[in-house]
Amino acid sequence: MDMGIVNAGQIDIYDDIPKELLDHVEDCVLNRRPDATERMLELAARLDPKAGGGADKSEKDAWRELPVEKRLAHSLVKGIDQYVVADVEEARTCGQYVRPLHIIEGPLMDGMNVVGDLFGAGKMFLPQVIKSARVMKRAVAHLIPFMEKEKEEARLANPEVEQAANAGTVVIATVKGDVHDIGKNIVAVVLGCNNYKVVDLGVMVPCAKILDACREHKADVVGLSGLITPSLDEMVTVAKELEREGFKIPLLIGGATTSRMHTAVKIEPVYSGATIHVLDASRSVPVVSSLLDPTATDDFVTDVRETYAELREEHYAGLQDRKYVPIGKARELKFQIDWKLPENLPAVPNVLGTKVYKDYPINEELISAIDWNPFFQVWQLRGRYPNRGYPKIFNDETVGQEAKKLFDDAQAMLRDIVENKKLTVRGIVGIYPANSVGDDIVLYKDESRSEVVETMHTLRQQAEKENDEPYMALSDFIAPATTGVKDYLGMFVVSSGFGLEEMVQKFKEDNDDFSYIMAEAIADRLAEAAAEVLHREVRKEVWGFAKEEDLSVDELLKVKYQGIRPAPGYPSQPDHTEKPVMWKLMEVEEETGIQLTESMAMLPAASVSGLIFAAPKSQYFAVGKILGDQVGDYAQRKGMPVAEAEKWLGPMLNYEP
């Protein structure tokens, strides 16, 4: 076959394709026999009434004639929720199942076991699994009132009545100060699909509440999630408290900023129970299964402990081998810009102060700026070379069809969001007169530059370089006060999360895991797109240092524009405590409603913030590990105790505080 047109909406599980049809299709695709085309046409005539074969009702509904338990299993594997409530009620009243629980433990779990096996074998993808979970939740929701009534009757007859059995209880939470939970939500669904009881404590969960929940629910495993770097320190705190209070249950660590190395170096040494870093949702089931299987847990935990011990040795050996320069020398070798050259002279902004966007339109311009690659990563759909990334992922032979179907689902929800105004985008941009003073950037009240209103503190690279490359800090991209050149610094905060909580709550009430995870993923993409569009508006109009810019969306996403927009907490400025300076100066919360948590996470979660540098020579870089001499100097400049600075900068210290 030279070419084929695929209807992604009709994607099916490979193993479920009828053998006769599969043989005919593969004969064509693989050119296995000379009469493959004629045989396929004959089969098509029999299967499709429009092809002239006169077949009656489409065979796609033939499964509705199966026994009820087969229909339930089919609905679960296919993610069809249209008939599940009626089928569950039929099962409950047909006399075949004495108790509602037997329906869950029988046909429903049989179907979910098939889903789990197919997912584990790579024959189902995460979006399909989430849809299966939606069917399961709606089935169970119908049975809950009957089970509660039965439970109450049993409790009156026997106060010691036991709860229904499951594969194990897992307590999961996003740690205190952190608001991001898409990954955690996916893990909860995947574990639930495999008959684990999941107690999801939500976001910003204090340590004491996590421990209390472990006791209350007799947890077999506890899982911690987080996105921002301060969460790493909070996870260490939780691990220490688990140890202090005598827990021995396995501890799972996950989230965007977590890693096997950090888990091995910082978390495992403070907790005597098994401590495992879980890379993504697809790994959660085999990890939990291994931990709770009496025949496998000892070997599994021993292997992990040995691996983590090796990682710690590698980490500390790396610290000893890597060389650093004192902060004084790093400053002498800073990135140099000749601010007297015409091409480096700062452009005077069209607007000084703030510009507030109370309801930024979710229009075609914003939607076209969405970077869909992270969206597919959330759903763990990854194309292989040469089909990596959007839109080439649609051509991938393994995940392409499911990726296209997922994308179409996202487009449908996006249309609903726009047409029914379900999400609101709010933002604020600020531009201020500025100059650098050493490694700091001072911001002035007005163009007289006589009064400093705030100071942004930056960090400088210290890892020794083998050539003559400079040691950079963000302050290098702002003209020093000593040059007499008038420079400026921009900043912004934007969120697309207003209205998301209501959307998510409605989907949760409908037991629709797929849709609420989809809504969170889309809101995150809209926030990043809004940052992209606002930054372009600043470059071309509000500040106006790139008025003639005419870049495509692809060029924008590849950062082909002038200047940079680094965010506090990220590689070029790894300190989250710079965010309150922005919030105070622009009155962010008062003007937009976007808040900061105690760990400097932004609320709503679908929010983005950053600084805006206009210098043509400004560039992104990673500060990397730093020495104690810079930490002490940095703490002094910020008026912060060294111990507190070390806490916030923990992941980038080249020493143990």
mmCIF file of N, CA and C in Angstrom, residues 448-564:
data_model
loop_
_atom_site.group_PDB
_atom_site.id
_atom_site.type_symbol
_atom_site.label_atom_id
_atom_site.label_comp_id
_atom_site.label_asym_id
_atom_site.label_seq_id
_atom_site.Cartn_x
_atom_site.Cartn_y
_atom_site.Cartn_z
ATOM 1 N N SER A 448 13.621 60.182 36.816
ATOM 2 C CA SER A 448 14.633 60.992 37.507
ATOM 3 C C SER A 448 15.703 60.108 38.122
ATOM 4 N N ARG A 449 15.346 58.823 38.369
ATOM 5 C CA ARG A 449 16.265 57.821 38.916
ATOM 6 C C ARG A 449 16.873 58.269 40.239
ATOM 7 N N SER A 450 16.132 59.046 40.974
ATOM 8 C CA SER A 450 16.622 59.545 42.265
ATOM 9 C C SER A 450 16.169 58.672 43.429
ATOM 10 N N GLU A 451 15.139 57.817 43.189
ATOM 11 C CA GLU A 451 14.609 56.995 44.279
ATOM 12 C C GLU A 451 14.502 55.537 43.835
ATOM 13 N N VAL A 452 15.191 54.659 44.580
ATOM 14 C CA VAL A 452 15.120 53.215 44.309
ATOM 15 C C VAL A 452 13.893 52.652 45.017
ATOM 16 N N VAL A 453 13.012 51.979 44.244
ATOM 17 C CA VAL A 453 11.793 51.432 44.856
ATOM 18 C C VAL A 453 11.920 49.945 45.176
ATOM 19 N N GLU A 454 12.720 49.230 44.407
ATOM 20 C CA GLU A 454 12.937 47.804 44.675
ATOM 21 C C GLU A 454 14.284 47.383 44.106
ATOM 22 N N THR A 455 14.751 46.246 44.572
ATOM 23 C CA THR A 455 15.991 45.679 44.055
ATOM 24 C C THR A 455 15.777 44.209 43.731
ATOM 25 N N MET A 456 16.148 43.820 42.520
ATOM 26 C CA MET A 456 16.131 42.407 42.128
ATOM 27 C C MET A 456 17.541 41.867 42.299
ATOM 28 N N HIS A 457 17.652 40.726 42.953
ATOM 29 C CA HIS A 457 18.958 40.128 43.223
ATOM 30 C C HIS A 457 19.187 38.954 42.281
ATOM 31 N N THR A 458 20.387 38.889 41.712
ATOM 32 C CA THR A 458 20.681 37.809 40.772
ATOM 33 C C THR A 458 21.847 36.977 41.280
ATOM 34 N N LEU A 459 21.986 35.793 40.686
ATOM 35 C CA LEU A 459 23.041 34.847 41.061
ATOM 36 C C LEU A 459 23.960 34.617 39.868
ATOM 37 N N ARG A 460 25.234 34.386 40.163
ATOM 38 C CA ARG A 460 26.241 34.278 39.109
ATOM 39 C C ARG A 460 26.814 32.861 39.040
ATOM 40 N N GLN A 461 27.121 32.446 37.833
ATOM 41 C CA GLN A 461 27.763 31.145 37.628
ATOM 42 C C GLN A 461 29.119 31.092 38.335
ATOM 43 N N GLN A 462 29.449 29.927 38.898
ATOM 44 C CA GLN A 462 30.755 29.767 39.546
ATOM 45 C C GLN A 462 31.494 28.500 39.124
ATOM 46 N N ALA A 463 30.816 27.569 38.455
ATOM 47 C CA ALA A 463 31.499 26.354 38.006
ATOM 48 C C ALA A 463 32.578 26.735 36.994
ATOM 49 N N GLU A 464 33.795 26.266 37.239
ATOM 50 C CA GLU A 464 34.939 26.660 36.408
ATOM 51 C C GLU A 464 34.744 26.241 34.960
ATOM 52 N N LYS A 465 35.144 27.134 34.049
ATOM 53 C CA LYS A 465 35.003 26.879 32.625
ATOM 54 C C LYS A 465 36.382 26.661 32.011
ATOM 55 N N GLU A 466 36.419 25.769 31.040
ATOM 56 C CA GLU A 466 37.701 25.380 30.461
ATOM 57 C C GLU A 466 38.226 26.392 29.450
ATOM 58 N N ASN A 467 37.385 27.268 28.976
ATOM 59 C CA ASN A 467 37.825 28.262 27.993
ATOM 60 C C ASN A 467 37.593 29.658 28.562
ATOM 61 N N ASP A 468 37.505 30.628 27.675
ATOM 62 C CA ASP A 468 37.361 32.008 28.136
ATOM 63 C C ASP A 468 35.903 32.460 28.191
ATOM 64 N N GLU A 469 34.984 31.516 28.335
ATOM 65 C CA GLU A 469 33.573 31.883 28.450
ATOM 66 C C GLU A 469 33.346 32.693 29.719
ATOM 67 N N PRO A 470 32.430 33.663 29.675
ATOM 68 C CA PRO A 470 32.164 34.488 30.861
ATOM 69 C C PRO A 470 31.323 33.747 31.895
ATOM 70 N N TYR A 471 31.334 34.274 33.112
ATOM 71 C CA TYR A 471 30.507 33.760 34.205
ATOM 72 C C TYR A 471 29.306 34.695 34.327
ATOM 73 N N MET A 472 28.153 34.210 33.927
ATOM 74 C CA MET A 472 26.999 35.095 33.739
ATOM 75 C C MET A 472 26.108 35.223 34.962
ATOM 76 N N ALA A 473 25.475 36.393 35.045
ATOM 77 C CA ALA A 473 24.352 36.666 35.939
ATOM 78 C C ALA A 473 23.376 37.533 35.150
ATOM 79 N N LEU A 474 22.110 37.504 35.510
ATOM 80 C CA LEU A 474 21.125 38.295 34.783
ATOM 81 C C LEU A 474 21.425 39.792 34.838
ATOM 82 N N SER A 475 22.098 40.240 35.895
ATOM 83 C CA SER A 475 22.425 41.669 36.009
ATOM 84 C C SER A 475 23.361 42.133 34.900
ATOM 85 N N ASP A 476 24.056 41.185 34.258
ATOM 86 C CA ASP A 476 24.955 41.551 33.161
ATOM 87 C C ASP A 476 24.198 42.144 31.979
ATOM 88 N N PHE A 477 22.891 41.862 31.886
ATOM 89 C CA PHE A 477 22.117 42.293 30.732
ATOM 90 C C PHE A 477 21.400 43.622 30.966
ATOM 91 N N ILE A 478 21.710 44.287 32.088
ATOM 92 C CA ILE A 478 21.188 45.618 32.389
ATOM 93 C C ILE A 478 22.376 46.575 32.516
ATOM 94 N N ALA A 479 22.293 47.726 31.912
ATOM 95 C CA ALA A 479 23.411 48.674 31.929
ATOM 96 C C ALA A 479 23.775 49.058 33.364
ATOM 97 N N PRO A 480 25.076 48.979 33.725
ATOM 98 C CA PRO A 480 25.496 49.394 35.069
ATOM 99 C C PRO A 480 25.223 50.875 35.315
ATOM 100 N N ALA A 481 24.907 51.216 36.549
ATOM 101 C CA ALA A 481 24.645 52.617 36.910
ATOM 102 C C ALA A 481 25.854 53.489 36.612
ATOM 103 N N THR A 482 27.052 52.899 36.714
ATOM 104 C CA THR A 482 28.288 53.667 36.506
ATOM 105 C C THR A 482 28.475 54.122 35.065
ATOM 106 N N THR A 483 27.751 53.521 34.111
ATOM 107 C CA THR A 483 27.898 53.911 32.701
ATOM 108 C C THR A 483 27.103 55.166 32.374
ATOM 109 N N GLY A 484 26.134 55.506 33.212
ATOM 110 C CA GLY A 484 25.265 56.638 32.918
ATOM 111 C C GLY A 484 24.211 56.331 31.875
ATOM 112 N N VAL A 485 24.168 55.075 31.406
ATOM 113 C CA VAL A 485 23.173 54.673 30.403
ATOM 114 C C VAL A 485 21.853 54.363 31.102
ATOM 115 N N LYS A 486 20.776 54.916 30.600
ATOM 116 C CA LYS A 486 19.461 54.672 31.189
ATOM 117 C C LYS A 486 18.861 53.391 30.612
ATOM 118 N N ASP A 487 18.693 52.416 31.500
ATOM 119 C CA ASP A 487 18.154 51.127 31.061
ATOM 120 C C ASP A 487 16.817 50.880 31.751
ATOM 121 N N TYR A 488 16.201 49.722 31.403
ATOM 122 C CA TYR A 488 14.868 49.408 31.914
ATOM 123 C C TYR A 488 14.757 47.900 32.131
ATOM 124 N N LEU A 489 13.863 47.527 33.028
ATOM 125 C CA LEU A 489 13.571 46.114 33.266
ATOM 126 C C LEU A 489 12.056 45.923 33.240
ATOM 127 N N GLY A 490 11.621 44.890 32.518
ATOM 128 C CA GLY A 490 10.203 44.557 32.477
ATOM 129 C C GLY A 490 9.910 43.319 33.300
ATOM 130 N N MET A 491 8.649 43.122 33.614
ATOM 131 C CA MET A 491 8.209 41.920 34.323
ATOM 132 C C MET A 491 6.739 41.692 34.021
ATOM 133 N N PHE A 492 6.287 40.466 34.196
ATOM 134 C CA PHE A 492 4.889 40.157 33.904
ATOM 135 C C PHE A 492 4.426 38.990 34.761
ATOM 136 N N VAL A 493 3.123 38.907 34.957
ATOM 137 C CA VAL A 493 2.460 37.751 35.569
ATOM 138 C C VAL A 493 1.172 37.543 34.789
ATOM 139 N N VAL A 494 0.853 36.299 34.429
ATOM 140 C CA VAL A 494 -0.365 36.020 33.681
ATOM 141 C C VAL A 494 -0.929 34.675 34.126
ATOM 142 N N SER A 495 -2.256 34.566 34.136
ATOM 143 C CA SER A 495 -2.905 33.313 34.534
ATOM 144 C C SER A 495 -4.117 33.055 33.660
ATOM 145 N N SER A 496 -4.296 31.797 33.280
ATOM 146 C CA SER A 496 -5.506 31.380 32.557
ATOM 147 C C SER A 496 -6.349 30.470 33.441
ATOM 148 N N GLY A 497 -6.096 30.503 34.741
ATOM 149 C CA GLY A 497 -6.747 29.554 35.642
ATOM 150 C C GLY A 497 -8.028 30.029 36.288
ATOM 151 N N PHE A 498 -8.489 31.232 35.979
ATOM 152 C CA PHE A 498 -9.722 31.725 36.591
ATOM 153 C C PHE A 498 -10.929 31.060 35.921
ATOM 154 N N GLY A 499 -11.664 30.289 36.707
ATOM 155 C CA GLY A 499 -12.765 29.484 36.184
ATOM 156 C C GLY A 499 -12.422 28.012 36.109
ATOM 157 N N LEU A 500 -11.135 27.666 36.209
ATOM 158 C CA LEU A 500 -10.719 26.266 36.085
ATOM 159 C C LEU A 500 -11.239 25.427 37.255
ATOM 160 N N GLU A 501 -11.205 25.981 38.448
ATOM 161 C CA GLU A 501 -11.651 25.214 39.609
ATOM 162 C C GLU A 501 -13.103 24.777 39.449
ATOM 163 N N GLU A 502 -13.939 25.670 38.908
ATOM 164 C CA GLU A 502 -15.346 25.323 38.701
ATOM 165 C C GLU A 502 -15.485 24.233 37.634
ATOM 166 N N MET A 503 -14.700 24.326 36.568
ATOM 167 C CA MET A 503 -14.732 23.293 35.540
ATOM 168 C C MET A 503 -14.339 21.939 36.115
ATOM 169 N N VAL A 504 -13.221 21.933 36.847
ATOM 170 C CA VAL A 504 -12.699 20.684 37.412
ATOM 171 C C VAL A 504 -13.706 20.081 38.389
ATOM 172 N N GLN A 505 -14.296 20.920 39.229
ATOM 173 C CA GLN A 505 -15.250 20.424 40.216
ATOM 174 C C GLN A 505 -16.449 19.769 39.545
ATOM 175 N N LYS A 506 -16.937 20.390 38.469
ATOM 176 C CA LYS A 506 -18.083 19.813 37.751
ATOM 177 C C LYS A 506 -17.722 18.462 37.153
ATOM 178 N N PHE A 507 -16.540 18.356 36.552
ATOM 179 C CA PHE A 507 -16.115 17.077 35.977
ATOM 180 C C PHE A 507 -15.937 16.021 37.065
ATOM 181 N N LYS A 508 -15.397 16.421 38.210
ATOM 182 C CA LYS A 508 -15.220 15.455 39.298
ATOM 183 C C LYS A 508 -16.569 14.964 39.815
ATOM 184 N N GLU A 509 -17.527 15.872 39.906
ATOM 185 C CA GLU A 509 -18.870 15.464 40.334
ATOM 186 C C GLU A 509 -19.479 14.469 39.354
ATOM 187 N N ASP A 510 -19.109 14.588 38.076
ATOM 188 C CA ASP A 510 -19.592 13.668 37.049
ATOM 189 C C ASP A 510 -18.702 12.434 36.917
ATOM 190 N N ASN A 511 -17.721 12.285 37.837
ATOM 191 C CA ASN A 511 -16.771 11.160 37.794
ATOM 192 C C ASN A 511 -16.051 11.086 36.451
ATOM 193 N N ASP A 512 -15.717 12.262 35.922
ATOM 194 C CA ASP A 512 -15.097 12.347 34.597
ATOM 195 C C ASP A 512 -13.626 12.749 34.740
ATOM 196 N N ASP A 513 -12.788 11.761 35.068
ATOM 197 C CA ASP A 513 -11.358 12.033 35.250
ATOM 198 C C ASP A 513 -10.726 12.563 33.980
ATOM 199 N N PHE A 514 -11.101 11.974 32.853
ATOM 200 C CA PHE A 514 -10.493 12.374 31.582
ATOM 201 C C PHE A 514 -10.681 13.863 31.331
ATOM 202 N N SER A 515 -11.904 14.347 31.535
ATOM 203 C CA SER A 515 -12.191 15.744 31.204
ATOM 204 C C SER A 515 -11.535 16.716 32.168
ATOM 205 N N TYR A 516 -11.465 16.371 33.479
ATOM 206 C CA TYR A 516 -10.855 17.352 34.377
ATOM 207 C C TYR A 516 -9.340 17.404 34.204
ATOM 208 N N ILE A 517 -8.727 16.282 33.866
ATOM 209 C CA ILE A 517 -7.290 16.311 33.574
ATOM 210 C C ILE A 517 -7.047 17.059 32.264
ATOM 211 N N MET A 518 -7.937 16.855 31.295
ATOM 212 C CA MET A 518 -7.847 17.591 30.032
ATOM 213 C C MET A 518 -7.964 19.091 30.279
ATOM 214 N N ALA A 519 -8.927 19.498 31.120
ATOM 215 C CA ALA A 519 -9.121 20.927 31.408
ATOM 216 C C ALA A 519 -7.877 21.530 32.042
ATOM 217 N N GLU A 520 -7.263 20.819 32.994
ATOM 218 C CA GLU A 520 -6.050 21.327 33.632
ATOM 219 C C GLU A 520 -4.912 21.450 32.630
ATOM 220 N N ALA A 521 -4.789 20.455 31.757
ATOM 221 C CA ALA A 521 -3.713 20.482 30.761
ATOM 222 C C ALA A 521 -3.903 21.636 29.782
ATOM 223 N N ILE A 522 -5.145 21.878 29.360
ATOM 224 C CA ILE A 522 -5.413 22.980 28.423
ATOM 225 C C ILE A 522 -5.163 24.327 29.093
ATOM 226 N N ALA A 523 -5.587 24.468 30.355
ATOM 227 C CA ALA A 523 -5.355 25.730 31.065
ATOM 228 C C ALA A 523 -3.868 26.033 31.164
ATOM 229 N N ASP A 524 -3.056 25.014 31.437
ATOM 230 C CA ASP A 524 -1.603 25.220 31.484
ATOM 231 C C ASP A 524 -1.067 25.696 30.142
ATOM 232 N N ARG A 525 -1.547 25.097 29.059
ATOM 233 C CA ARG A 525 -1.086 25.503 27.725
ATOM 234 C C ARG A 525 -1.521 26.934 27.412
ATOM 235 N N LEU A 526 -2.746 27.300 27.810
ATOM 236 C CA LEU A 526 -3.218 28.662 27.567
ATOM 237 C C LEU A 526 -2.390 29.681 28.340
ATOM 238 N N ALA A 527 -1.977 29.332 29.570
ATOM 239 C CA ALA A 527 -1.160 30.260 30.359
ATOM 240 C C ALA A 527 0.181 30.509 29.671
ATOM 241 N N GLU A 528 0.816 29.452 29.189
ATOM 242 C CA GLU A 528 2.097 29.616 28.492
ATOM 243 C C GLU A 528 1.913 30.395 27.191
ATOM 244 N N ALA A 529 0.814 30.125 26.493
ATOM 245 C CA ALA A 529 0.545 30.868 25.251
ATOM 246 C C ALA A 529 0.287 32.337 25.540
ATOM 247 N N ALA A 530 -0.427 32.611 26.641
ATOM 248 C CA ALA A 530 -0.688 34.001 27.014
ATOM 249 C C ALA A 530 0.619 34.723 27.331
ATOM 250 N N ALA A 531 1.548 34.026 27.989
ATOM 251 C CA ALA A 531 2.860 34.621 28.265
ATOM 252 C C ALA A 531 3.576 34.944 26.957
ATOM 253 N N GLU A 532 3.463 34.043 25.993
ATOM 254 C CA GLU A 532 4.109 34.253 24.691
ATOM 255 C C GLU A 532 3.521 35.474 23.986
ATOM 256 N N VAL A 533 2.201 35.574 23.983
ATOM 257 C CA VAL A 533 1.530 36.672 23.288
ATOM 258 C C VAL A 533 1.770 38.005 24.002
ATOM 259 N N LEU A 534 1.694 38.003 25.339
ATOM 260 C CA LEU A 534 1.952 39.235 26.086
ATOM 261 C C LEU A 534 3.381 39.721 25.874
ATOM 262 N N HIS A 535 4.321 38.780 25.886
ATOM 263 C CA HIS A 535 5.718 39.158 25.664
ATOM 264 C C HIS A 535 5.894 39.800 24.289
ATOM 265 N N ARG A 536 5.224 39.230 23.291
ATOM 266 C CA ARG A 536 5.302 39.827 21.950
ATOM 267 C C ARG A 536 4.699 41.231 21.947
ATOM 268 N N GLU A 537 3.578 41.405 22.646
ATOM 269 C CA GLU A 537 2.947 42.725 22.721
ATOM 270 C C GLU A 537 3.868 43.731 23.406
ATOM 271 N N VAL A 538 4.589 43.277 24.420
ATOM 272 C CA VAL A 538 5.544 44.157 25.102
ATOM 273 C C VAL A 538 6.657 44.553 24.152
ATOM 274 N N ARG A 539 7.224 43.585 23.439
ATOM 275 C CA ARG A 539 8.337 43.870 22.525
ATOM 276 C C ARG A 539 7.936 44.850 21.429
ATOM 277 N N LYS A 540 6.726 44.678 20.894
ATOM 278 C CA LYS A 540 6.323 45.463 19.728
ATOM 279 C C LYS A 540 5.604 46.763 20.078
ATOM 280 N N GLU A 541 4.879 46.793 21.223
ATOM 281 C CA GLU A 541 4.025 47.955 21.484
ATOM 282 C C GLU A 541 4.270 48.593 22.852
ATOM 283 N N VAL A 542 4.083 47.847 23.915
ATOM 284 C CA VAL A 542 4.132 48.436 25.258
ATOM 285 C C VAL A 542 5.519 49.008 25.542
ATOM 286 N N TRP A 543 6.552 48.235 25.287
ATOM 287 C CA TRP A 543 7.930 48.721 25.393
ATOM 288 C C TRP A 543 8.368 49.243 24.030
ATOM 289 N N GLY A 544 8.207 48.371 23.022
ATOM 290 C CA GLY A 544 8.469 48.814 21.658
ATOM 291 C C GLY A 544 9.914 48.703 21.216
ATOM 292 N N PHE A 545 10.687 47.806 21.861
ATOM 293 C CA PHE A 545 12.095 47.697 21.443
ATOM 294 C C PHE A 545 12.269 46.801 20.224
ATOM 295 N N ALA A 546 11.179 46.170 19.759
ATOM 296 C CA ALA A 546 11.267 45.348 18.546
ATOM 297 C C ALA A 546 10.019 45.596 17.695
ATOM 298 N N LYS A 547 9.795 46.846 17.353
ATOM 299 C CA LYS A 547 8.565 47.246 16.660
ATOM 300 C C LYS A 547 8.399 46.555 15.317
ATOM 301 N N GLU A 548 9.501 46.246 14.653
ATOM 302 C CA GLU A 548 9.422 45.673 13.308
ATOM 303 C C GLU A 548 9.394 44.150 13.322
ATOM 304 N N GLU A 549 9.341 43.564 14.480
ATOM 305 C CA GLU A 549 9.373 42.100 14.575
ATOM 306 C C GLU A 549 8.214 41.487 13.793
ATOM 307 N N ASP A 550 8.506 40.446 13.041
ATOM 308 C CA ASP A 550 7.476 39.741 12.276
ATOM 309 C C ASP A 550 7.852 38.261 12.249
ATOM 310 N N LEU A 551 7.554 37.577 13.345
ATOM 311 C CA LEU A 551 7.966 36.187 13.505
ATOM 312 C C LEU A 551 6.763 35.259 13.458
ATOM 313 N N SER A 552 6.968 34.079 12.930
ATOM 314 C CA SER A 552 5.926 33.054 12.941
ATOM 315 C C SER A 552 5.819 32.455 14.341
ATOM 316 N N VAL A 553 4.741 31.713 14.571
ATOM 317 C CA VAL A 553 4.577 31.052 15.870
ATOM 318 C C VAL A 553 5.736 30.096 16.125
ATOM 319 N N ASP A 554 6.142 29.368 15.097
ATOM 320 C CA ASP A 554 7.253 28.432 15.258
ATOM 321 C C ASP A 554 8.528 29.165 15.663
ATOM 322 N N GLU A 555 8.767 30.334 15.087
ATOM 323 C CA GLU A 555 9.950 31.126 15.440
ATOM 324 C C GLU A 555 9.845 31.663 16.866
ATOM 325 N N LEU A 556 8.617 32.027 17.284
ATOM 326 C CA LEU A 556 8.429 32.473 18.670
ATOM 327 C C LEU A 556 8.786 31.365 19.646
ATOM 328 N N LEU A 557 8.268 30.160 19.375
ATOM 329 C CA LEU A 557 8.504 29.040 20.282
ATOM 330 C C LEU A 557 9.968 28.612 20.284
ATOM 331 N N LYS A 558 10.683 28.964 19.234
ATOM 332 C CA LYS A 558 12.122 28.670 19.174
ATOM 333 C C LYS A 558 12.960 29.843 19.670
ATOM 334 N N VAL A 559 12.319 30.836 20.283
ATOM 335 C CA VAL A 559 12.966 31.993 20.917
ATOM 336 C C VAL A 559 13.862 32.733 19.929
ATOM 337 N N LYS A 560 13.310 33.072 18.765
ATOM 338 C CA LYS A 560 14.063 33.803 17.755
ATOM 339 C C LYS A 560 13.966 35.320 17.948
ATOM 340 N N TYR A 561 13.215 35.750 18.957
ATOM 341 C CA TYR A 561 13.000 37.177 19.176
ATOM 342 C C TYR A 561 14.143 37.798 19.981
ATOM 343 N N GLN A 562 14.154 39.127 20.040
ATOM 344 C CA GLN A 562 15.155 39.863 20.811
ATOM 345 C C GLN A 562 14.790 39.819 22.293
ATOM 346 N N GLY A 563 15.804 39.566 23.129
ATOM 347 C CA GLY A 563 15.587 39.577 24.565
ATOM 348 C C GLY A 563 15.197 38.218 25.123
ATOM 349 N N ILE A 564 14.988 38.178 26.441
ATOM 350 C CA ILE A 564 14.632 36.945 27.138
ATOM 351 C C ILE A 564 13.575 37.269 28.203
#
